[in-house]
mmCIF file of C-alpha atoms in Angstrom:
data_model
loop_
_atom_site.group_PDB
_atom_site.id
_atom_site.type_symbol
_atom_site.label_atom_id
_atom_site.label_comp_id
_atom_site.label_asym_id
_atom_site.label_seq_id
_atom_site.Cartn_x
_atom_site.Cartn_y
_atom_site.Cartn_z
ATOM 1 C CA ASN A 199 -44.232 124.784 128.338
ATOM 2 C CA ALA A 200 -43.261 128.273 128.519
ATOM 3 C CA GLY A 201 -46.892 130.012 127.526
ATOM 4 C CA VAL A 202 -45.888 133.270 127.394
ATOM 5 C CA THR A 203 -42.778 134.409 127.363
ATOM 6 C CA GLN A 204 -41.894 138.026 126.337
ATOM 7 C CA THR A 205 -38.586 139.689 125.489
ATOM 8 C CA PRO A 206 -37.215 142.315 126.780
ATOM 9 C CA LYS A 207 -38.057 142.437 130.135
ATOM 10 C CA PHE A 208 -36.134 145.457 130.319
ATOM 11 C CA GLN A 209 -35.325 148.220 128.691
ATOM 12 C CA VAL A 210 -34.761 151.945 128.761
ATOM 13 C CA LEU A 211 -35.094 154.836 125.653
ATOM 14 C CA LYS A 212 -34.259 157.504 124.304
ATOM 15 C CA THR A 213 -37.389 160.073 123.240
ATOM 16 C CA GLY A 214 -37.448 159.377 118.823
ATOM 17 C CA GLN A 215 -35.615 155.815 119.543
ATOM 18 C CA SER A 216 -37.701 153.052 117.961
ATOM 19 C CA MET A 217 -38.138 149.354 119.673
ATOM 20 C CA THR A 218 -39.639 146.108 119.820
ATOM 21 C CA LEU A 219 -41.485 143.597 122.200
ATOM 22 C CA GLN A 220 -41.755 139.857 120.578
ATOM 23 C CA CYS A 221 -44.343 138.440 122.264
ATOM 24 C CA ALA A 222 -43.893 134.314 121.973
ATOM 25 C CA GLN A 223 -46.936 131.397 123.384
ATOM 26 C CA ASP A 224 -46.706 127.870 122.686
ATOM 27 C CA MET A 225 -49.916 126.775 123.299
ATOM 28 C CA ASN A 226 -51.460 127.126 119.667
ATOM 29 C CA HIS A 227 -53.775 130.205 120.846
ATOM 30 C CA ASN A 228 -55.143 131.546 118.176
ATOM 31 C CA SER A 229 -55.708 135.279 119.560
ATOM 32 C CA MET A 230 -52.858 137.817 120.957
ATOM 33 C CA TYR A 231 -52.652 140.702 122.779
ATOM 34 C CA TRP A 232 -50.587 143.789 123.338
ATOM 35 C CA TYR A 233 -51.657 145.620 126.642
ATOM 36 C CA ARG A 234 -49.783 148.614 128.069
ATOM 37 C CA GLN A 235 -50.685 149.221 132.102
ATOM 38 C CA ASP A 236 -50.217 152.542 134.142
ATOM 39 C CA PRO A 237 -50.693 153.204 137.791
ATOM 40 C CA GLY A 238 -54.774 153.695 138.228
ATOM 41 C CA MET A 239 -55.640 152.883 134.517
ATOM 42 C CA GLY A 240 -55.759 149.547 134.743
ATOM 43 C CA LEU A 241 -55.312 146.989 130.980
ATOM 44 C CA ARG A 242 -55.248 149.209 128.414
ATOM 45 C CA LEU A 243 -55.756 147.634 124.559
ATOM 46 C CA ILE A 244 -53.160 148.350 122.854
ATOM 47 C CA TYR A 245 -53.227 146.332 119.192
ATOM 48 C CA TYR A 246 -54.570 142.202 119.360
ATOM 49 C CA SER A 247 -55.532 139.494 116.772
ATOM 50 C CA ALA A 248 -57.708 137.054 116.145
ATOM 51 C CA SER A 249 -56.006 134.924 113.750
ATOM 52 C CA GLU A 250 -52.859 134.702 112.198
ATOM 53 C CA GLY A 251 -52.533 137.177 109.438
ATOM 54 C CA THR A 252 -55.480 140.146 111.256
ATOM 55 C CA THR A 253 -54.615 143.045 113.488
ATOM 56 C CA ASP A 254 -56.978 145.285 114.815
ATOM 57 C CA LYS A 255 -56.805 148.415 117.260
ATOM 58 C CA GLY A 256 -57.422 148.218 120.856
ATOM 59 C CA GLU A 257 -57.905 151.164 123.078
ATOM 60 C CA VAL A 258 -55.084 153.339 122.851
ATOM 61 C CA PRO A 259 -53.386 152.475 119.448
ATOM 62 C CA ASN A 260 -51.068 155.243 118.357
ATOM 63 C CA GLY A 261 -47.747 155.403 118.639
ATOM 64 C CA TYR A 262 -47.828 152.032 118.014
ATOM 65 C CA ASN A 263 -47.789 148.716 115.200
ATOM 66 C CA VAL A 264 -47.883 145.242 115.378
ATOM 67 C CA SER A 265 -47.271 142.371 113.333
ATOM 68 C CA ARG A 266 -48.438 138.567 113.371
ATOM 69 C CA LEU A 267 -45.132 137.329 112.042
ATOM 70 C CA ASN A 268 -46.991 133.695 112.572
ATOM 71 C CA LYS A 269 -49.093 132.212 114.896
ATOM 72 C CA ARG A 270 -46.761 131.848 117.712
ATOM 73 C CA GLU A 271 -45.590 135.255 117.426
ATOM 74 C CA PHE A 272 -47.062 138.975 117.632
ATOM 75 C CA SER A 273 -44.473 141.894 118.180
ATOM 76 C CA LEU A 274 -45.223 145.721 119.266
ATOM 77 C CA ARG A 275 -43.045 148.215 117.612
ATOM 78 C CA LEU A 276 -42.341 151.758 118.648
ATOM 79 C CA GLU A 277 -40.831 153.781 115.864
ATOM 80 C CA SER A 278 -40.723 157.210 117.743
ATOM 81 C CA ALA A 279 -40.862 156.579 121.224
ATOM 82 C CA ALA A 280 -42.240 159.095 123.463
ATOM 83 C CA PRO A 281 -41.880 159.645 127.147
ATOM 84 C CA SER A 282 -46.248 159.603 127.787
ATOM 85 C CA GLN A 283 -44.853 155.687 126.939
ATOM 86 C CA THR A 284 -43.358 154.664 129.287
ATOM 87 C CA SER A 285 -45.446 151.870 131.288
ATOM 88 C CA VAL A 286 -45.820 147.983 131.159
ATOM 89 C CA TYR A 287 -46.036 146.192 128.413
ATOM 90 C CA PHE A 288 -48.018 143.010 128.313
ATOM 91 C CA CYS A 289 -48.455 140.829 126.303
ATOM 92 C CA ALA A 290 -51.379 137.134 126.252
ATOM 93 C CA SER A 291 -52.919 134.427 124.553
ATOM 94 C CA LEU A 292 -56.280 132.710 124.416
ATOM 95 C CA GLY A 293 -57.446 129.912 123.149
ATOM 96 C CA GLY A 294 -60.443 129.053 120.880
ATOM 97 C CA LEU A 295 -61.941 126.635 123.618
ATOM 98 C CA VAL A 296 -64.652 127.593 125.373
ATOM 99 C CA ASN A 297 -62.888 127.460 129.142
ATOM 100 C CA THR A 298 -59.416 128.662 127.614
ATOM 101 C CA GLU A 299 -58.485 131.373 129.861
ATOM 102 C CA ALA A 300 -56.080 134.335 128.797
ATOM 103 C CA PHE A 301 -52.782 133.397 129.631
ATOM 104 C CA PHE A 302 -50.317 136.599 130.015
ATOM 105 C CA GLY A 303 -46.350 136.868 129.505
ATOM 106 C CA GLN A 304 -44.601 138.137 132.214
ATOM 107 C CA GLY A 305 -43.777 141.512 131.224
ATOM 108 C CA THR A 306 -41.869 144.199 129.399
ATOM 109 C CA ARG A 307 -40.989 147.571 131.824
ATOM 110 C CA LEU A 308 -40.206 150.683 129.885
ATOM 111 C CA THR A 309 -38.920 153.457 130.305
ATOM 112 C CA VAL A 310 -38.727 157.012 127.655
ATOM 113 C CA VAL A 311 -36.600 159.280 129.542
ATOM 114 C CA GLU B 897 -68.297 150.086 122.307
ATOM 115 C CA LEU B 898 -67.645 147.694 125.325
ATOM 116 C CA LYS B 899 -66.945 149.277 129.086
ATOM 117 C CA VAL B 900 -66.526 147.380 131.676
ATOM 118 C CA GLU B 901 -66.676 149.527 135.100
ATOM 119 C CA GLN B 902 -65.409 147.241 138.302
ATOM 120 C CA ASN B 903 -66.250 148.863 142.138
ATOM 121 C CA PRO B 904 -64.709 149.588 144.060
ATOM 122 C CA LEU B 905 -61.685 151.219 143.187
ATOM 123 C CA PHE B 906 -59.901 150.658 146.081
ATOM 124 C CA LEU B 907 -60.750 148.075 149.332
ATOM 125 C CA SER B 908 -59.165 148.148 152.626
ATOM 126 C CA MET B 909 -60.524 145.147 154.710
ATOM 127 C CA GLN B 910 -60.169 143.717 158.009
ATOM 128 C CA GLU B 911 -58.597 139.736 157.933
ATOM 129 C CA GLY B 912 -62.031 137.702 158.593
ATOM 130 C CA LYS B 913 -64.111 139.530 156.836
ATOM 131 C CA ASN B 914 -66.152 139.630 154.447
ATOM 132 C CA TYR B 915 -67.053 141.176 150.857
ATOM 133 C CA THR B 916 -67.577 141.309 147.296
ATOM 134 C CA ILE B 917 -66.248 143.111 144.341
ATOM 135 C CA TYR B 918 -68.596 144.117 140.993
ATOM 136 C CA CYS B 919 -67.329 143.914 137.292
ATOM 137 C CA ASN B 920 -70.161 145.761 135.445
ATOM 138 C CA TYR B 921 -70.089 145.550 131.685
ATOM 139 C CA SER B 922 -71.983 147.181 128.569
ATOM 140 C CA THR B 923 -72.819 144.881 125.802
ATOM 141 C CA THR B 924 -73.333 141.890 125.574
ATOM 142 C CA SER B 925 -70.872 139.291 126.158
ATOM 143 C CA ASP B 926 -69.994 135.561 125.388
ATOM 144 C CA ARG B 927 -67.074 135.091 128.320
ATOM 145 C CA LEU B 928 -65.602 136.880 131.970
ATOM 146 C CA TYR B 929 -62.057 135.854 133.214
ATOM 147 C CA TRP B 930 -61.758 137.098 136.431
ATOM 148 C CA TYR B 931 -57.644 137.908 136.563
ATOM 149 C CA ARG B 932 -55.255 138.326 139.890
ATOM 150 C CA GLN B 933 -51.948 140.652 140.087
ATOM 151 C CA ASP B 934 -49.619 141.349 142.606
ATOM 152 C CA PRO B 935 -47.261 144.021 142.335
ATOM 153 C CA GLY B 936 -44.635 143.945 140.382
ATOM 154 C CA LYS B 937 -46.373 140.310 138.160
ATOM 155 C CA SER B 938 -48.264 139.361 135.615
ATOM 156 C CA LEU B 939 -51.439 138.635 135.742
ATOM 157 C CA GLU B 940 -52.947 135.319 137.049
ATOM 158 C CA SER B 941 -56.281 133.582 136.293
ATOM 159 C CA LEU B 942 -58.604 132.651 138.492
ATOM 160 C CA PHE B 943 -62.086 132.302 137.384
ATOM 161 C CA VAL B 944 -63.363 132.138 133.593
ATOM 162 C CA LEU B 945 -67.099 132.672 133.486
ATOM 163 C CA LEU B 946 -69.339 131.377 130.844
ATOM 164 C CA SER B 947 -73.304 131.276 131.158
ATOM 165 C CA ASN B 948 -75.570 133.047 133.229
ATOM 166 C CA GLY B 949 -76.006 132.258 136.663
ATOM 167 C CA ALA B 950 -72.651 130.543 136.725
ATOM 168 C CA VAL B 951 -70.739 130.272 140.029
ATOM 169 C CA LYS B 952 -67.255 129.336 140.801
ATOM 170 C CA GLN B 953 -65.141 128.764 143.737
ATOM 171 C CA GLU B 954 -61.845 128.067 145.035
ATOM 172 C CA GLY B 955 -60.972 128.648 148.352
ATOM 173 C CA ARG B 956 -62.447 131.831 149.941
ATOM 174 C CA LEU B 957 -62.778 133.345 146.654
ATOM 175 C CA MET B 958 -66.219 132.397 144.463
ATOM 176 C CA ALA B 959 -67.625 134.572 141.114
ATOM 177 C CA SER B 960 -71.077 134.920 139.701
ATOM 178 C CA LEU B 961 -72.217 135.697 136.562
ATOM 179 C CA ASP B 962 -75.917 137.816 135.924
ATOM 180 C CA THR B 963 -76.064 137.985 132.337
ATOM 181 C CA LYS B 964 -79.059 139.572 131.969
ATOM 182 C CA ALA B 965 -77.579 141.740 134.242
ATOM 183 C CA ARG B 966 -74.138 142.260 132.788
ATOM 184 C CA LEU B 967 -72.906 141.484 136.380
ATOM 185 C CA SER B 968 -69.984 140.155 137.848
ATOM 186 C CA THR B 969 -69.510 139.606 141.557
ATOM 187 C CA LEU B 970 -66.376 138.643 143.061
ATOM 188 C CA HIS B 971 -66.886 137.584 146.581
ATOM 189 C CA ILE B 972 -64.314 136.877 149.662
ATOM 190 C CA THR B 973 -64.873 135.039 152.369
ATOM 191 C CA ALA B 974 -63.022 135.072 155.773
ATOM 192 C CA ALA B 975 -59.927 137.363 154.066
ATOM 193 C CA VAL B 976 -56.779 136.983 154.914
ATOM 194 C CA HIS B 977 -54.130 139.136 154.118
ATOM 195 C CA ASP B 978 -52.327 136.486 151.354
ATOM 196 C CA LEU B 979 -55.634 137.943 149.080
ATOM 197 C CA SER B 980 -54.125 141.593 148.869
ATOM 198 C CA ALA B 981 -53.910 141.703 145.858
ATOM 199 C CA THR B 982 -55.067 143.888 142.748
ATOM 200 C CA TYR B 983 -58.336 142.535 140.660
ATOM 201 C CA PHE B 984 -59.517 142.765 137.493
ATOM 202 C CA CYS B 985 -62.573 141.696 135.875
ATOM 203 C CA ALA B 986 -62.697 141.113 131.787
ATOM 204 C CA VAL B 987 -65.216 140.502 129.105
ATOM 205 C CA ALA B 988 -64.962 138.685 125.610
ATOM 206 C CA ASN B 989 -66.895 137.894 122.862
ATOM 207 C CA PHE B 990 -66.652 134.724 120.714
ATOM 208 C CA GLY B 991 -66.296 136.254 116.662
ATOM 209 C CA ASN B 992 -64.203 139.110 118.088
ATOM 210 C CA GLU B 993 -61.826 137.935 120.140
ATOM 211 C CA LYS B 994 -61.652 141.700 121.564
ATOM 212 C CA LEU B 995 -61.232 141.262 125.719
ATOM 213 C CA THR B 996 -61.630 144.209 128.003
ATOM 214 C CA PHE B 997 -60.467 145.248 131.346
ATOM 215 C CA GLY B 998 -61.867 146.430 133.956
ATOM 216 C CA THR B 999 -59.777 149.038 135.764
ATOM 217 C CA GLY B 1000 -59.026 147.167 138.406
ATOM 218 C CA THR B 1001 -59.607 146.633 142.389
ATOM 219 C CA ARG B 1002 -56.767 147.261 144.973
ATOM 220 C CA LEU B 1003 -57.854 145.198 148.358
ATOM 221 C CA THR B 1004 -55.830 145.205 151.014
ATOM 222 C CA ILE B 1005 -56.262 143.045 153.675
ATOM 223 C CA ILE B 1006 -55.944 144.539 157.306
ATOM 224 C CA PRO B 1007 -54.710 142.335 160.037
#
């Protein structure tokens, strides 16, 4: 049982380049999330998807797009990377059962130069 | 808009002492979570709290929830060095499923 798998683990981009961060979960969870973590800022929600076919903005959506490809996969795209998007990105998933906690991927460390 | 605040943001404590981390949230929520994060690592789930008065314990950590006060606490008993980490609380609601995190508390246990 892999849980939540994020790729890549590390990435360096030049300003203006684009890339897609991939996330997949194998727990049949309905909800999936993308967060960014910057020093001293905690985890800030970029986008989330409460179910297959729906996506909603979080606190810091500007500069990002997402796709909930199917129930398992939720991707995050940076169309034109900026240095301000240098961060650690985490994907998470959450089931619908009452006692279920959210599970996190291992994170993607992105540097935009 | 839901806001989640933790305090303190930084906490240095001696081994063997007790302390409490506080998590306040601004609107009614169905679920409250506590997570631990070690430097350079991902988040690890500690507790899920669902109802008013809920209390859960694991080792030297105990979490409680007061939904009327919109407050959760994470109590550390007789701290040991292994508990050094950053602790986050998070809240979510059934229905919209938005999961919002607090800013975290960086805990350092000093021998």
